[in-house]
JSON list of C-alpha atoms in Angstrom, two decimals:
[
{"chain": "A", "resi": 1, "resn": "UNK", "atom": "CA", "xyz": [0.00, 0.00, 0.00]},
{"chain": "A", "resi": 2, "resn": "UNK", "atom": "CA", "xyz": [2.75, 2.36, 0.96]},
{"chain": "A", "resi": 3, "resn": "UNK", "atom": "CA", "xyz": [4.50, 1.54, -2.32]},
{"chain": "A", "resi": 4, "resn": "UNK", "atom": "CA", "xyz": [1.39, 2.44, -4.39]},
{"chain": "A", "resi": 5, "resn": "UNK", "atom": "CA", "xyz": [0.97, 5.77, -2.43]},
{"chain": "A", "resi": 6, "resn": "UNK", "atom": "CA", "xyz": [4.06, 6.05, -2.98]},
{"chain": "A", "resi": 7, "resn": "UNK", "atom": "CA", "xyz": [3.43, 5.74, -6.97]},
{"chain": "A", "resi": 8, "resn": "UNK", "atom": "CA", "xyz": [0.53, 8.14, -7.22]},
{"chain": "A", "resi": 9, "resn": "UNK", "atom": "CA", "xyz": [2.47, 10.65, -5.18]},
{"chain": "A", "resi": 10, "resn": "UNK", "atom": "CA", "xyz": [5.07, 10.65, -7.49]},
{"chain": "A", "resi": 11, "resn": "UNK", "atom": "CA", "xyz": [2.71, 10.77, -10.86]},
{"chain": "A", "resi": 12, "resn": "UNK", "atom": "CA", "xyz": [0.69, 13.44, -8.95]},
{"chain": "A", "resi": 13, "resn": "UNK", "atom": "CA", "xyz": [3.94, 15.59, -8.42]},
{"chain": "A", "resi": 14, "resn": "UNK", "atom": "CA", "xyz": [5.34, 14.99, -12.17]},
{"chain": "A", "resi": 15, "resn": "UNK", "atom": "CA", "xyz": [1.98, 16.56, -13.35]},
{"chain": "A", "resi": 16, "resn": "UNK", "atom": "CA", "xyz": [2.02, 19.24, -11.14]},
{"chain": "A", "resi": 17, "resn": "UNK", "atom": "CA", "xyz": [5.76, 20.18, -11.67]},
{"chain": "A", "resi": 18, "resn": "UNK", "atom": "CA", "xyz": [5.26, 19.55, -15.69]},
{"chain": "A", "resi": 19, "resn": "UNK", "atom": "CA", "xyz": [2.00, 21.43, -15.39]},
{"chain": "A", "resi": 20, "resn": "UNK", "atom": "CA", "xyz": [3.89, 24.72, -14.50]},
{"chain": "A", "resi": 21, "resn": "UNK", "atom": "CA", "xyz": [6.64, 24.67, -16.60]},
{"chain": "A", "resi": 22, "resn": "UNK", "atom": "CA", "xyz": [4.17, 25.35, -19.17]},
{"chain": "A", "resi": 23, "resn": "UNK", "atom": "CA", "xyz": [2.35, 28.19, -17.63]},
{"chain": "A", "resi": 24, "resn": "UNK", "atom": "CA", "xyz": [5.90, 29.88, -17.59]},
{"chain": "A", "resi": 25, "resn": "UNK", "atom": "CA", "xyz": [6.49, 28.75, -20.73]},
{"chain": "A", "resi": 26, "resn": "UNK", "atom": "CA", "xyz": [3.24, 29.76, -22.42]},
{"chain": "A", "resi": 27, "resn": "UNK", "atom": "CA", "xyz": [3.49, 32.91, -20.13]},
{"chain": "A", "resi": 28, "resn": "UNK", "atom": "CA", "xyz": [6.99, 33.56, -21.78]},
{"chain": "A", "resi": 29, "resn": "UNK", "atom": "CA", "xyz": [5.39, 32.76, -25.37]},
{"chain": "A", "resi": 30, "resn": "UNK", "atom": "CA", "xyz": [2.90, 35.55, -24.31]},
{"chain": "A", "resi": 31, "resn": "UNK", "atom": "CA", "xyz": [5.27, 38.18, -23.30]},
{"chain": "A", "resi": 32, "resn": "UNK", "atom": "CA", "xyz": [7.71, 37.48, -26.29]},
{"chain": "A", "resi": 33, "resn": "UNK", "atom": "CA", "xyz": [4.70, 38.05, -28.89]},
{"chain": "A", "resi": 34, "resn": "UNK", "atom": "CA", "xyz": [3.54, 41.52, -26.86]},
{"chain": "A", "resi": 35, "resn": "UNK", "atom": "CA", "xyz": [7.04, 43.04, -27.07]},
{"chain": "A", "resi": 36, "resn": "UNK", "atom": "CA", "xyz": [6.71, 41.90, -30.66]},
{"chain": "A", "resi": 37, "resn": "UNK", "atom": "CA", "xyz": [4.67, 44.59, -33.19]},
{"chain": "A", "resi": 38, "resn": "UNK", "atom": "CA", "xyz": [4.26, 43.18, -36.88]},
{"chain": "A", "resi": 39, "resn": "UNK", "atom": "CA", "xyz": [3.34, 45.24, -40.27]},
{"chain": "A", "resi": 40, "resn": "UNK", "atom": "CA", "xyz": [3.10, 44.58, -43.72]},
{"chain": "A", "resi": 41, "resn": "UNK", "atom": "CA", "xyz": [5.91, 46.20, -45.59]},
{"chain": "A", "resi": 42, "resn": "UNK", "atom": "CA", "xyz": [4.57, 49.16, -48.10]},
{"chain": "A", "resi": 43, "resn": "UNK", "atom": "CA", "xyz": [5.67, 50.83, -51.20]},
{"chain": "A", "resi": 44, "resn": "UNK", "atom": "CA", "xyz": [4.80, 54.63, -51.25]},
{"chain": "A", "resi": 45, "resn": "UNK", "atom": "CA", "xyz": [3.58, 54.90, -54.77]},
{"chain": "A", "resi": 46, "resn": "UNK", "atom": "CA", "xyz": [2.82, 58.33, -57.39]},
{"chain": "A", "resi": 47, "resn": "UNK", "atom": "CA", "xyz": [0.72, 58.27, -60.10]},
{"chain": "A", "resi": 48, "resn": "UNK", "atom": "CA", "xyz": [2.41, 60.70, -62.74]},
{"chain": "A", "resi": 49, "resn": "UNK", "atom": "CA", "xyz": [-0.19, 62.71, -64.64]},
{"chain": "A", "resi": 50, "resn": "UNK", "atom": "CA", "xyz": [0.14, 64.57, -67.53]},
{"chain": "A", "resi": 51, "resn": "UNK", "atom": "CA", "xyz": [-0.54, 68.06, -66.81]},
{"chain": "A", "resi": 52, "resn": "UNK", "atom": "CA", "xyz": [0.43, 70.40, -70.33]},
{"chain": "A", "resi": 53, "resn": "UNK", "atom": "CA", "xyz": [-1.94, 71.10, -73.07]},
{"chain": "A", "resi": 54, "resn": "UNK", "atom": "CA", "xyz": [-3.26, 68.52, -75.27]},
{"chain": "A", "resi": 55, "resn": "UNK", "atom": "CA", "xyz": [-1.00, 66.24, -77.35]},
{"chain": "A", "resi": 56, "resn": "UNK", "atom": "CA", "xyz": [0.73, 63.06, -78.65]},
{"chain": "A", "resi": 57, "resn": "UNK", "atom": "CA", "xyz": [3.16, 60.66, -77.09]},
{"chain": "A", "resi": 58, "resn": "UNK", "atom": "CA", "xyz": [5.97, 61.15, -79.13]},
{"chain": "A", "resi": 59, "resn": "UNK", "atom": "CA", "xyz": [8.77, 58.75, -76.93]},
{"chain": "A", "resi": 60, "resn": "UNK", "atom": "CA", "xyz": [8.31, 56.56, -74.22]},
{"chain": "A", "resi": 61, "resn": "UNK", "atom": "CA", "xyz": [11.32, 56.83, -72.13]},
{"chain": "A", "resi": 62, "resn": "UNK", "atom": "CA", "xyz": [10.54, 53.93, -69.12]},
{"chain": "A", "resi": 63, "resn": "UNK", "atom": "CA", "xyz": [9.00, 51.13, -69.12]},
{"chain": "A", "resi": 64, "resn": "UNK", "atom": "CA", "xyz": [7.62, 48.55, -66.59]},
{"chain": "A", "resi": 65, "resn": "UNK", "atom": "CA", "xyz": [10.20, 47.65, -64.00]},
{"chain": "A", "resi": 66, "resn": "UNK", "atom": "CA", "xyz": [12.70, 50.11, -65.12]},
{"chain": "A", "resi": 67, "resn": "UNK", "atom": "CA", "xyz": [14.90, 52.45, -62.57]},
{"chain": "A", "resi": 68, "resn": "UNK", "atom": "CA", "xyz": [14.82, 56.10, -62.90]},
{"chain": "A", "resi": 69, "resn": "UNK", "atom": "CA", "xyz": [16.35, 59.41, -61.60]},
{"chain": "A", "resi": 70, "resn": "UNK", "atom": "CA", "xyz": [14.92, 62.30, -60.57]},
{"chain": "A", "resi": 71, "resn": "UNK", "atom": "CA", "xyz": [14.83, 64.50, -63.44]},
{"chain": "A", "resi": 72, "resn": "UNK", "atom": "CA", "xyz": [14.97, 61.67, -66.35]},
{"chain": "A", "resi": 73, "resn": "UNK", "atom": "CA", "xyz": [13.16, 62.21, -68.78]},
{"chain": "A", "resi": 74, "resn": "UNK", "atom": "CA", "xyz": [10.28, 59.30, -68.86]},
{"chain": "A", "resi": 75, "resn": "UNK", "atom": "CA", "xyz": [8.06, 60.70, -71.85]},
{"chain": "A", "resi": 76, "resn": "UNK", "atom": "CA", "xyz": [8.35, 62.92, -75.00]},
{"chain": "A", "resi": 77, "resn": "UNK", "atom": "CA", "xyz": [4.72, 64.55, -75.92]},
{"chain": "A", "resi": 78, "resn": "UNK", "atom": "CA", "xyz": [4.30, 66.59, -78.74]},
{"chain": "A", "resi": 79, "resn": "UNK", "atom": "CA", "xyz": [2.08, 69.85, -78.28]},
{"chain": "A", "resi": 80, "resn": "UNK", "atom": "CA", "xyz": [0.21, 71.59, -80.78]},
{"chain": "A", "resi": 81, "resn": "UNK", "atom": "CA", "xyz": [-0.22, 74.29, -78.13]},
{"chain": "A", "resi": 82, "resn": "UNK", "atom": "CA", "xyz": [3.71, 74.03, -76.61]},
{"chain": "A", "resi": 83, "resn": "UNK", "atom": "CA", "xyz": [5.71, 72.12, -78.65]},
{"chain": "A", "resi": 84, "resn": "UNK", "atom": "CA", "xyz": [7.86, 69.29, -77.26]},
{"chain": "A", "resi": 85, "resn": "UNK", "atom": "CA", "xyz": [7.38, 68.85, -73.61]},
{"chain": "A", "resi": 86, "resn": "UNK", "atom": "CA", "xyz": [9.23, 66.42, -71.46]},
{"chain": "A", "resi": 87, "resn": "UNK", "atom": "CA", "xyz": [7.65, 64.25, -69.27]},
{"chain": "A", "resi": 88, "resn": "UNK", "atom": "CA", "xyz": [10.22, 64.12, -66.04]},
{"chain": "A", "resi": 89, "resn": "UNK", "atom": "CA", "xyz": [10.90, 61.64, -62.86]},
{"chain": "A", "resi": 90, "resn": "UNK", "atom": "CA", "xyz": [9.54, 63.65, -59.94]},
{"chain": "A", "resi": 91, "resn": "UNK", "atom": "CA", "xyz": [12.55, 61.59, -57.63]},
{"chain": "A", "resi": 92, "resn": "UNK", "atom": "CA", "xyz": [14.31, 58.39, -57.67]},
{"chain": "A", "resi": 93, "resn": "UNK", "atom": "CA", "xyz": [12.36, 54.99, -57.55]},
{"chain": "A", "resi": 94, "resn": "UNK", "atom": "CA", "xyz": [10.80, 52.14, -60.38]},
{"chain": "A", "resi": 95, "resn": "UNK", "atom": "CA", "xyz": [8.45, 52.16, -62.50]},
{"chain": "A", "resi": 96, "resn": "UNK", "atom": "CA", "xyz": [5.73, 50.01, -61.39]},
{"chain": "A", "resi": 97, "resn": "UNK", "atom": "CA", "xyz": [3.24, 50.35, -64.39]},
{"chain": "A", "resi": 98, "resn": "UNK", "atom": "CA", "xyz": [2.89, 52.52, -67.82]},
{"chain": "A", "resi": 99, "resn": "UNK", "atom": "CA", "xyz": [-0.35, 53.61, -68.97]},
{"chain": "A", "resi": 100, "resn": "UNK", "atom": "CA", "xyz": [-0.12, 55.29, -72.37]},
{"chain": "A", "resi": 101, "resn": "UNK", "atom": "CA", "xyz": [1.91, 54.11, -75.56]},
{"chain": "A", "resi": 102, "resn": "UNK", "atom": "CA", "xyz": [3.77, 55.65, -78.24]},
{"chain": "A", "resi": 103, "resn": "UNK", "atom": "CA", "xyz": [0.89, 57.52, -80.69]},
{"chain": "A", "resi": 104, "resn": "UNK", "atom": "CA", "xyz": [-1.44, 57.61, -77.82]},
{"chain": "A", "resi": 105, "resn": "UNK", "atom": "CA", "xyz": [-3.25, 61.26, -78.06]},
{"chain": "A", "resi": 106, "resn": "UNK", "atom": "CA", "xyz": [-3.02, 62.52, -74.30]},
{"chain": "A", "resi": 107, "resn": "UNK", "atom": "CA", "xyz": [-4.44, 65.59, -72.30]},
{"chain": "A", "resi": 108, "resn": "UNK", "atom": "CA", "xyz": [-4.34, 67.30, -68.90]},
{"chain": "A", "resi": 109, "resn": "UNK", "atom": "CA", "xyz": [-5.37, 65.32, -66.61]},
{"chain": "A", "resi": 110, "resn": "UNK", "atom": "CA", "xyz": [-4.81, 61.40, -68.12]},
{"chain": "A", "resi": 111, "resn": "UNK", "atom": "CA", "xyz": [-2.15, 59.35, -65.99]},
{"chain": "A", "resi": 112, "resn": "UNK", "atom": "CA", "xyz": [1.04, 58.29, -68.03]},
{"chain": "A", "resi": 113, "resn": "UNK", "atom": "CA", "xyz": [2.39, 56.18, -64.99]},
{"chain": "A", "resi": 114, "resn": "UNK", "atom": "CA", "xyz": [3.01, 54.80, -61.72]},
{"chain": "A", "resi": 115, "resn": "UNK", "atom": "CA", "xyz": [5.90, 55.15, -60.03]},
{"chain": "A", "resi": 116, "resn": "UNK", "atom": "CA", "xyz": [7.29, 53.52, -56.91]},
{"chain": "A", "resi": 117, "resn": "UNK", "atom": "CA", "xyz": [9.35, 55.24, -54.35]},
{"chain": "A", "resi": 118, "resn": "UNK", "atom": "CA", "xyz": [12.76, 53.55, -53.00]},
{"chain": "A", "resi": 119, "resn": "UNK", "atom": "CA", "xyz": [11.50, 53.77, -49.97]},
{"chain": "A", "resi": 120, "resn": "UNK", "atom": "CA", "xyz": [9.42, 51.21, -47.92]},
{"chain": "A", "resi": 121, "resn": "UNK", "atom": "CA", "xyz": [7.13, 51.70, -45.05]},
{"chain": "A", "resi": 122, "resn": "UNK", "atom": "CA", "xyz": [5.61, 49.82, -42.42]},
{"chain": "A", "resi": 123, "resn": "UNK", "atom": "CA", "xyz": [2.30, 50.77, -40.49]},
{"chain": "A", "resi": 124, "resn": "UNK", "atom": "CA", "xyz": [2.35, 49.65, -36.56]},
{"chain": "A", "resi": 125, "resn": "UNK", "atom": "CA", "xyz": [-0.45, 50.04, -34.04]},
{"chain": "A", "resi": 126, "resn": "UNK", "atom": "CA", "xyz": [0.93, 50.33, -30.56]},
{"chain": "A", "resi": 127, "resn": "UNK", "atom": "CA", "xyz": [-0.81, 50.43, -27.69]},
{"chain": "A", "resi": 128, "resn": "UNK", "atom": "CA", "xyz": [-1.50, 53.36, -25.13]},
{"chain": "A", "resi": 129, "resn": "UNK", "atom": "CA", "xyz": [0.76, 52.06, -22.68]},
{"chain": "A", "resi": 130, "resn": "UNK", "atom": "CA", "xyz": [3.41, 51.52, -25.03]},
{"chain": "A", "resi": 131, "resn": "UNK", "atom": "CA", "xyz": [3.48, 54.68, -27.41]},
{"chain": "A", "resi": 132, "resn": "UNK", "atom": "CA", "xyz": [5.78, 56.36, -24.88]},
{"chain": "A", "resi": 133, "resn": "UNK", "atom": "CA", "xyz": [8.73, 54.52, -26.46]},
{"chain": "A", "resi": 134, "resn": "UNK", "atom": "CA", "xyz": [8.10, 55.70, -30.09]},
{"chain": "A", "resi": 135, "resn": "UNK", "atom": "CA", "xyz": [9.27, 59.01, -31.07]},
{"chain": "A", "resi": 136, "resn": "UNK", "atom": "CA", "xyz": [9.22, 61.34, -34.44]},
{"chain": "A", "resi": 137, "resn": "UNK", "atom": "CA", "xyz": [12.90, 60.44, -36.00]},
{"chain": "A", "resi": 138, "resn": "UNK", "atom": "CA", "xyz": [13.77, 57.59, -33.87]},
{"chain": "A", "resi": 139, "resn": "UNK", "atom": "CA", "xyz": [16.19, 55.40, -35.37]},
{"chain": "A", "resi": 140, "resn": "UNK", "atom": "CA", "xyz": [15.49, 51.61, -35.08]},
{"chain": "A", "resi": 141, "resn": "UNK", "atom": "CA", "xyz": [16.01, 48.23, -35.93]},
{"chain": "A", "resi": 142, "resn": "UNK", "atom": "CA", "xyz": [13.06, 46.54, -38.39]},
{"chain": "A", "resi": 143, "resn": "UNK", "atom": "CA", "xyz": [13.63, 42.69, -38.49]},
{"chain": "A", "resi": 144, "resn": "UNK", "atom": "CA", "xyz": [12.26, 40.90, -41.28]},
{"chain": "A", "resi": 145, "resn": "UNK", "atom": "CA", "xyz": [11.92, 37.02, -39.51]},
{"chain": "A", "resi": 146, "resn": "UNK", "atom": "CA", "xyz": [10.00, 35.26, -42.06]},
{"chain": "A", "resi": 147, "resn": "UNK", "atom": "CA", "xyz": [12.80, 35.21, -45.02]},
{"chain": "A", "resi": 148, "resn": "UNK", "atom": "CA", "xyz": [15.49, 32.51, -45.20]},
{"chain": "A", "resi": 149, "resn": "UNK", "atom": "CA", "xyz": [17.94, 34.08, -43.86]},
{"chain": "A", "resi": 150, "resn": "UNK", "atom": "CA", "xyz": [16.29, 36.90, -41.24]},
{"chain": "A", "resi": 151, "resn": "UNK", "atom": "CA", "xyz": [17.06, 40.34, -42.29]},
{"chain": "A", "resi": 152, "resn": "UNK", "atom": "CA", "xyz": [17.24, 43.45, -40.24]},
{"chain": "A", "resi": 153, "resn": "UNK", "atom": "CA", "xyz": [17.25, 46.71, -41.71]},
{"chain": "A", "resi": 154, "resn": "UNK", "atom": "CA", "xyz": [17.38, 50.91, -40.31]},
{"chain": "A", "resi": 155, "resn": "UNK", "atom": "CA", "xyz": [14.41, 52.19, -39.94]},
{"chain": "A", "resi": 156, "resn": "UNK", "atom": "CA", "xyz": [13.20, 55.42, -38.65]},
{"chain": "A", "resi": 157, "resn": "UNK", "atom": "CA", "xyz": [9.81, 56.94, -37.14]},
{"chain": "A", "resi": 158, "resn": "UNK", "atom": "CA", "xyz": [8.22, 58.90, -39.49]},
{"chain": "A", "resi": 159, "resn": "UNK", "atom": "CA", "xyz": [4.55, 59.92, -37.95]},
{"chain": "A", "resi": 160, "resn": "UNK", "atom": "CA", "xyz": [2.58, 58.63, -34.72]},
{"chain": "A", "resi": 161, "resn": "UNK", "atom": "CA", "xyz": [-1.18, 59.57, -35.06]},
{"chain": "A", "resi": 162, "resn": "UNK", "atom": "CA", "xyz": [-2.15, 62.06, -32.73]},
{"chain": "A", "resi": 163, "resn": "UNK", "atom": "CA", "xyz": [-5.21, 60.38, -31.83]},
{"chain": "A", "resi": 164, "resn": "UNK", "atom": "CA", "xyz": [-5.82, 57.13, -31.50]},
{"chain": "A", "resi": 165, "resn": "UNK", "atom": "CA", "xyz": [-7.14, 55.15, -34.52]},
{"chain": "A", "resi": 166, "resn": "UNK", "atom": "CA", "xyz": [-9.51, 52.82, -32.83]},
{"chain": "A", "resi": 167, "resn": "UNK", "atom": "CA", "xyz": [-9.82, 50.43, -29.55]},
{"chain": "A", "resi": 168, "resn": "UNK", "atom": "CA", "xyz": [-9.61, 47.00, -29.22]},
{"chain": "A", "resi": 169, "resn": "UNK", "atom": "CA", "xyz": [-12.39, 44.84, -26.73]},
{"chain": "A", "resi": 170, "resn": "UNK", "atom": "CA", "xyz": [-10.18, 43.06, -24.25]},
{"chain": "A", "resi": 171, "resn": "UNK", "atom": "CA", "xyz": [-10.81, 38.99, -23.93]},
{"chain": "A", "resi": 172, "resn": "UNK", "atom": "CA", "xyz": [-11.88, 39.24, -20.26]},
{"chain": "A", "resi": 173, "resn": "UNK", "atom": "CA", "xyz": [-13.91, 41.99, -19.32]},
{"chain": "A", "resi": 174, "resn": "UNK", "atom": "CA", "xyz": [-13.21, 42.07, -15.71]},
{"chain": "A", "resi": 175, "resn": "UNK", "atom": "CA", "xyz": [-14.40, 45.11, -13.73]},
{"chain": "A", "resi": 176, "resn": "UNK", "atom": "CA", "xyz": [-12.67, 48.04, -14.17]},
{"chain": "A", "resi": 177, "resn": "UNK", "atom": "CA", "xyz": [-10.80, 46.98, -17.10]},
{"chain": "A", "resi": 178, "resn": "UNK", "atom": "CA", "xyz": [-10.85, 49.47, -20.13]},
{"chain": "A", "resi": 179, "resn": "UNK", "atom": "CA", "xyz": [-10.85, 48.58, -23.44]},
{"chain": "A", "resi": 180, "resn": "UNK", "atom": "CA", "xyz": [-7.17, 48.95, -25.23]},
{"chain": "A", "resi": 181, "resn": "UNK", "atom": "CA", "xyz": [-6.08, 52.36, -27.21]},
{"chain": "A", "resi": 182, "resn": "UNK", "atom": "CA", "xyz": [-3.96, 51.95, -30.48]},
{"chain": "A", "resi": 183, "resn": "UNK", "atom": "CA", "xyz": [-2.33, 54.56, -31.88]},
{"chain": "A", "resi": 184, "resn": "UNK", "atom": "CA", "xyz": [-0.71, 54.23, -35.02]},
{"chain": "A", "resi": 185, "resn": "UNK", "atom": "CA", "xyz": [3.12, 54.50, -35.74]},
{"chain": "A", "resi": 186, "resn": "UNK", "atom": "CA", "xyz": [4.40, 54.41, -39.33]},
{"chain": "A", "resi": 187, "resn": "UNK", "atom": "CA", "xyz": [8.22, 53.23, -39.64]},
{"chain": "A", "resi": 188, "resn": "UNK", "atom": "CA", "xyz": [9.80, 54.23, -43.16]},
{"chain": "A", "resi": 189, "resn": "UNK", "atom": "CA", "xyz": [13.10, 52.54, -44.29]},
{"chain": "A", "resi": 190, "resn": "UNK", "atom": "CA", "xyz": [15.04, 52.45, -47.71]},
{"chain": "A", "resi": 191, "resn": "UNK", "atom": "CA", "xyz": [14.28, 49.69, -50.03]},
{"chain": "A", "resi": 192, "resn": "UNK", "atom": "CA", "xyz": [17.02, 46.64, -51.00]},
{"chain": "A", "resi": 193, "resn": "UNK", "atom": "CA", "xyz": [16.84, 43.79, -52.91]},
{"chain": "A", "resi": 194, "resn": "UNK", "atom": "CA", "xyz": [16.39, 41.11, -49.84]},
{"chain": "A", "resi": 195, "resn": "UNK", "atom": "CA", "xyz": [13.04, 42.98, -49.62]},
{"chain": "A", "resi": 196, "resn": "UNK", "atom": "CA", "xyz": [9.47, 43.26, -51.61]},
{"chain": "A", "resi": 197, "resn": "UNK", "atom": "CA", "xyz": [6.09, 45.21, -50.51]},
{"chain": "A", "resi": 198, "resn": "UNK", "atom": "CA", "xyz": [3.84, 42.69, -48.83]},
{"chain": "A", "resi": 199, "resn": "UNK", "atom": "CA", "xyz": [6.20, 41.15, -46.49]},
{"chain": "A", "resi": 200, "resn": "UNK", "atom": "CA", "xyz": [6.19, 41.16, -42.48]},
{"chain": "A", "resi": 201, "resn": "UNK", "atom": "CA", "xyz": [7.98, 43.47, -40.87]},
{"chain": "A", "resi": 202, "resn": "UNK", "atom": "CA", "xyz": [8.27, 43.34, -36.99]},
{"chain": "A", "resi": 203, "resn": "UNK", "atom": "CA", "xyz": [9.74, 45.45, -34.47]},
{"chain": "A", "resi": 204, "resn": "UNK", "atom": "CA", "xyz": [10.70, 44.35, -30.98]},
{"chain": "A", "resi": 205, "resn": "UNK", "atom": "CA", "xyz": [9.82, 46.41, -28.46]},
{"chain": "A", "resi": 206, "resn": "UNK", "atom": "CA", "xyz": [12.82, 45.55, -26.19]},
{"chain": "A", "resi": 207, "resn": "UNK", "atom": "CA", "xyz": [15.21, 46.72, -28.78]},
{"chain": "A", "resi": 208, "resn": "UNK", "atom": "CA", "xyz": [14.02, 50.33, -28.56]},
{"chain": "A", "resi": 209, "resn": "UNK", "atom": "CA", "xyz": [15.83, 52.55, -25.95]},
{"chain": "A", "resi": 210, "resn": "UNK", "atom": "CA", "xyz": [14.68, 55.80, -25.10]}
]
């Protein structure tokens, strides 16, 4: 008999000690994912209008996919009213899409292309208790976990909202608990090849000092 208490003692204990290693744990999981705020990785993007008097496309300059420079010439229209007017890269980027082709009778107003910025972005809602730690020009790290090989890239603070964008219902609404506050924090960072709009991008909160 003593043996057999002895037994369920011991079973009882294993469960009870195995039992709480995973409430750390999964408390541990819990904390890891709060100090960690994910995005989806943006392109800012232009549409490029045409904006002279009446004419035809007399060069296209860029095409799909192509790199530019501010101040290259992407389109050649020729104006009855103004002759030859150059169509010109308002800043460095690529071009994502063309609209108009070569013969292609254009006016003010009708969009010749979109262009793509070489810069990324990354939209973050923090919480009220958290937005403390974010800050106008604040340099950080933006990891990128979900590639082969985890990249990490600068990034830097670009806006916070200055109200908050909407509140989330908490899971348990115990008495006196108010709902959350996000605010939203947008993180801008130059683009590189390892990277492509529509990826996650995550910052960890305990990177960030103040």
């Amino acid at each position: 008999m003593k043996l057999k208490a002895g037994l369920y003692i011991g079973i009882a204990m294993v469960f009870i000690v195995g039992g709480s290693l995973l409430a750390v744990k999964g408390k541990d999981a819990v904390s890891q994912a709060e100090s960690r705020k994910q995005g989806i990785l943006e392109a800012e993007q232009t549409t490029l209008f045409y904006q002279n008097s009446p004419g035809t496309i007399a060069k296209v300059g860029a095409f799909a996919g192509d790199s530019v420079k501010e101040g290259e010439v992407l389109f050649k229209v020729k104006s009855a009213g103004e002759g030859d007017v150059d169509v010109l890269a308002p800043y460095d980027g690529l071009v994502d899409r063309v609209a108009v082709k070569q013969g292609v009778q254009v006016q003010a107003g009708v969009p010749l292309a979109v262009l793509q910025k070489n810069t990324y972005y990354t939209d973050l809602y923090i919480q009220e208790s958290e937005i403390q730690q974010f800050a106008v020009n604040q340099s950080m790290d933006v990891h990128f976990p979900y590639l082969d090989q985890p990249t990490k890239v600068k990034g830097s603070v670009t806006s916070i909202s200055s109200a908050p964008q909407f509140a989330t219902m908490r899971m348990s609404r115990e008495k006196g608990q108010a709902d959350l506050t996000m605010f939203l924090v947008r993180i801008s960072m130059d683009s590189n090849t390892d990277l492509l709009p529509g990826m996650t991008a995550e910052v960890k909160l305990d990177e960030i000092t103040d």
